PDB file of C-alpha atoms in Angstrom:
ATOM      1  CA  GLN A   1     -14.063  29.706 -13.556  1.00  0.00           C
ATOM      2  CA  THR A   2     -10.892  31.289 -12.250  1.00  0.00           C
ATOM      3  CA  ASP A   3     -10.520  34.096 -14.795  1.00  0.00           C
ATOM      4  CA  VAL A   4     -13.539  36.109 -13.706  1.00  0.00           C
ATOM      5  CA  CYS A   5     -14.390  39.399 -12.055  1.00  0.00           C
ATOM      6  CA  GLU A   6     -14.745  39.799  -8.326  1.00  0.00           C
ATOM      7  CA  SER A   7     -17.819  37.841  -7.273  1.00  0.00           C
ATOM      8  CA  ALA A   8     -19.243  40.796  -5.386  1.00  0.00           C
ATOM      9  CA  ASP A   9     -19.392  42.605  -8.740  1.00  0.00           C
ATOM     10  CA  TRP A  10     -22.091  40.164  -9.879  1.00  0.00           C
ATOM     11  CA  TYR A  11     -24.406  42.275  -7.741  1.00  0.00           C
ATOM     12  CA  ASN A  12     -23.806  45.202 -10.130  1.00  0.00           C
ATOM     13  CA  SER A  13     -24.537  43.142 -13.258  1.00  0.00           C
ATOM     14  CA  LYS A  14     -27.734  43.200 -15.255  1.00  0.00           C
ATOM     15  CA  PHE A  15     -27.151  39.952 -17.174  1.00  0.00           C
ATOM     16  CA  ILE A  16     -25.051  36.973 -16.061  1.00  0.00           C
ATOM     17  CA  VAL A  17     -24.312  33.788 -17.993  1.00  0.00           C
ATOM     18  CA  SER A  18     -22.894  30.747 -16.256  1.00  0.00           C
ATOM     19  CA  MET A  19     -21.363  28.126 -18.494  1.00  0.00           C
ATOM     20  CA  ALA A  20     -19.698  24.899 -17.428  1.00  0.00           C
ATOM     21  CA  ALA A  21     -19.605  26.009 -13.814  1.00  0.00           C
ATOM     22  CA  ASN A  22     -21.350  24.782 -10.727  1.00  0.00           C
ATOM     23  CA  MET A  23     -20.861  27.720  -8.381  1.00  0.00           C
ATOM     24  CA  ASN A  24     -22.632  25.955  -5.522  1.00  0.00           C
ATOM     25  CA  MET A  25     -19.757  23.492  -5.445  1.00  0.00           C
ATOM     26  CA  THR A  26     -16.787  25.535  -6.661  1.00  0.00           C
ATOM     27  CA  ARG A  27     -17.567  29.007  -5.274  1.00  0.00           C
ATOM     28  CA  THR A  28     -19.714  28.267  -2.243  1.00  0.00           C
ATOM     29  CA  PRO A  29     -18.871  31.479  -0.343  1.00  0.00           C
ATOM     30  CA  ASP A  30     -19.724  33.594  -3.400  1.00  0.00           C
ATOM     31  CA  VAL A  31     -22.903  32.022  -4.754  1.00  0.00           C
ATOM     32  CA  HIS A  32     -25.164  34.211  -2.611  1.00  0.00           C
ATOM     33  CA  PHE A  33     -24.244  37.155  -4.855  1.00  0.00           C
ATOM     34  CA  ILE A  34     -26.211  35.493  -7.675  1.00  0.00           C
ATOM     35  CA  SER A  35     -29.429  35.357  -5.657  1.00  0.00           C
ATOM     36  CA  GLU A  36     -28.884  38.906  -4.396  1.00  0.00           C
ATOM     37  CA  ALA A  37     -28.337  40.157  -7.946  1.00  0.00           C
ATOM     38  CA  ARG A  38     -31.502  38.396  -9.089  1.00  0.00           C
ATOM     39  CA  THR A  39     -33.419  40.129  -6.313  1.00  0.00           C
ATOM     40  CA  GLU A  40     -32.278  43.422  -7.885  1.00  0.00           C
ATOM     41  CA  GLY A  41     -33.525  42.345 -11.326  1.00  0.00           C
ATOM     42  CA  THR A  42     -30.448  40.723 -12.878  1.00  0.00           C
ATOM     43  CA  LYS A  43     -31.247  38.107 -15.506  1.00  0.00           C
ATOM     44  CA  PHE A  44     -29.307  34.864 -15.022  1.00  0.00           C
ATOM     45  CA  VAL A  45     -28.856  32.217 -17.720  1.00  0.00           C
ATOM     46  CA  VAL A  46     -27.184  28.835 -17.278  1.00  0.00           C
ATOM     47  CA  LEU A  47     -25.695  26.930 -20.212  1.00  0.00           C
ATOM     48  CA  SER A  48     -25.290  23.341 -19.133  1.00  0.00           C
ATOM     49  CA  PRO A  49     -26.164  19.902 -20.497  1.00  0.00           C
ATOM     50  CA  ASP A  50     -27.651  18.922 -17.132  1.00  0.00           C
ATOM     51  CA  PHE A  51     -29.975  20.778 -14.783  1.00  0.00           C
ATOM     52  CA  SER A  52     -27.206  21.408 -12.265  1.00  0.00           C
ATOM     53  CA  GLN A  53     -27.414  22.873  -8.776  1.00  0.00           C
ATOM     54  CA  ILE A  54     -26.725  26.372 -10.086  1.00  0.00           C
ATOM     55  CA  ALA A  55     -29.556  26.106 -12.612  1.00  0.00           C
ATOM     56  CA  LYS A  56     -32.105  26.391  -9.794  1.00  0.00           C
ATOM     57  CA  TYR A  57     -31.201  30.085  -9.549  1.00  0.00           C
ATOM     58  CA  CYS A  58     -31.503  30.833 -13.261  1.00  0.00           C
ATOM     59  CA  ASP A  59     -34.161  32.630 -15.254  1.00  0.00           C
ATOM     60  CA  GLU A  60     -33.395  30.434 -18.214  1.00  0.00           C
ATOM     61  CA  TRP A  61     -31.607  27.114 -18.556  1.00  0.00           C
ATOM     62  CA  ILE A  62     -30.227  26.329 -22.003  1.00  0.00           C
ATOM     63  CA  PRO A  63     -29.452  22.580 -22.189  1.00  0.00           C
ATOM     64  CA  ILE A  64     -26.628  22.656 -24.713  1.00  0.00           C
ATOM     65  CA  GLN A  65     -25.035  19.445 -25.883  1.00  0.00           C
ATOM     66  CA  ALA A  66     -21.322  18.798 -25.900  1.00  0.00           C
ATOM     67  CA  GLY A  67     -19.709  20.721 -28.736  1.00  0.00           C
ATOM     68  CA  GLN A  68     -22.543  23.257 -29.078  1.00  0.00           C
ATOM     69  CA  ASP A  69     -20.992  25.869 -26.789  1.00  0.00           C
ATOM     70  CA  THR A  70     -18.605  27.205 -29.431  1.00  0.00           C
ATOM     71  CA  ALA A  71     -21.372  27.576 -32.017  1.00  0.00           C
ATOM     72  CA  LEU A  72     -23.582  29.329 -29.459  1.00  0.00           C
ATOM     73  CA  TRP A  73     -20.912  31.908 -28.569  1.00  0.00           C
ATOM     74  CA  MET A  74     -20.017  32.455 -32.224  1.00  0.00           C
ATOM     75  CA  ALA A  75     -23.688  33.253 -32.858  1.00  0.00           C
ATOM     76  CA  ALA A  76     -23.759  35.615 -29.849  1.00  0.00           C
ATOM     77  CA  ASN A  77     -20.630  37.385 -31.113  1.00  0.00           C
ATOM     78  CA  HIS A  78     -22.181  37.675 -34.562  1.00  0.00           C
ATOM     79  CA  VAL A  79     -25.286  39.375 -33.160  1.00  0.00           C
ATOM     80  CA  ILE A  80     -23.243  41.756 -30.980  1.00  0.00           C
ATOM     81  CA  LEU A  81     -20.956  42.789 -33.835  1.00  0.00           C
ATOM     82  CA  LYS A  82     -23.823  43.126 -36.297  1.00  0.00           C
ATOM     83  CA  GLU A  83     -26.054  45.196 -34.017  1.00  0.00           C
ATOM     84  CA  TYR A  84     -23.419  47.381 -32.333  1.00  0.00           C
ATOM     85  CA  TYR A  85     -20.750  47.689 -35.019  1.00  0.00           C
ATOM     86  CA  ILE A  86     -22.082  46.931 -38.518  1.00  0.00           C
ATOM     87  CA  ASP A  87     -25.745  48.037 -38.540  1.00  0.00           C
ATOM     88  CA  ARG A  88     -25.175  51.076 -36.341  1.00  0.00           C
ATOM     89  CA  GLN A  89     -22.089  52.554 -34.737  1.00  0.00           C
ATOM     90  CA  VAL A  90     -22.479  52.700 -30.958  1.00  0.00           C
ATOM     91  CA  PRO A  91     -19.834  55.095 -29.565  1.00  0.00           C
ATOM     92  CA  TYR A  92     -19.460  53.244 -26.243  1.00  0.00           C
ATOM     93  CA  PHE A  93     -18.892  49.938 -28.065  1.00  0.00           C
ATOM     94  CA  ILE A  94     -16.394  51.473 -30.515  1.00  0.00           C
ATOM     95  CA  ASP A  95     -14.427  53.082 -27.678  1.00  0.00           C
ATOM     96  CA  TYR A  96     -14.407  49.846 -25.648  1.00  0.00           C
ATOM     97  CA  VAL A  97     -13.212  47.835 -28.647  1.00  0.00           C
ATOM     98  CA  LYS A  98     -10.379  50.273 -29.366  1.00  0.00           C
ATOM     99  CA  ARG A  99      -9.187  50.442 -25.762  1.00  0.00           C
ATOM    100  CA  TYR A 100      -9.522  46.897 -24.481  1.00  0.00           C
ATOM    101  CA  THR A 101      -9.613  44.408 -27.362  1.00  0.00           C
ATOM    102  CA  ASP A 102      -7.570  43.332 -30.354  1.00  0.00           C
ATOM    103  CA  LEU A 103     -10.565  43.662 -32.705  1.00  0.00           C
ATOM    104  CA  PRO A 104      -9.004  46.585 -34.648  1.00  0.00           C
ATOM    105  CA  PHE A 105      -6.152  44.244 -35.641  1.00  0.00           C
ATOM    106  CA  LEU A 106      -8.346  41.347 -36.766  1.00  0.00           C
ATOM    107  CA  VAL A 107      -8.820  40.777 -40.468  1.00  0.00           C
TER     108      VAL A 107
END
């Protein structure tokens, strides 16, 4: 919740996932950027065990149970790596990985 991009940059996003955050309560001055982004076509997904205040803005609410969040993100990472790194080499993805991540050093 504190290690995120500038909230105004949400407006430039095409897909936003909120997990374990209730922006209506914790980022009240910034939450309007979510509704503005959605007006521009951004898809918004909320991962939360309860239908929280922020879920009213979402396109999809995924009611995960405690302990499922890690498995969900591992599955998402698997799909990203398989589709953009293993099955076909996407130059933008390869360049991003080399510049900004430690993936080349992982075994």
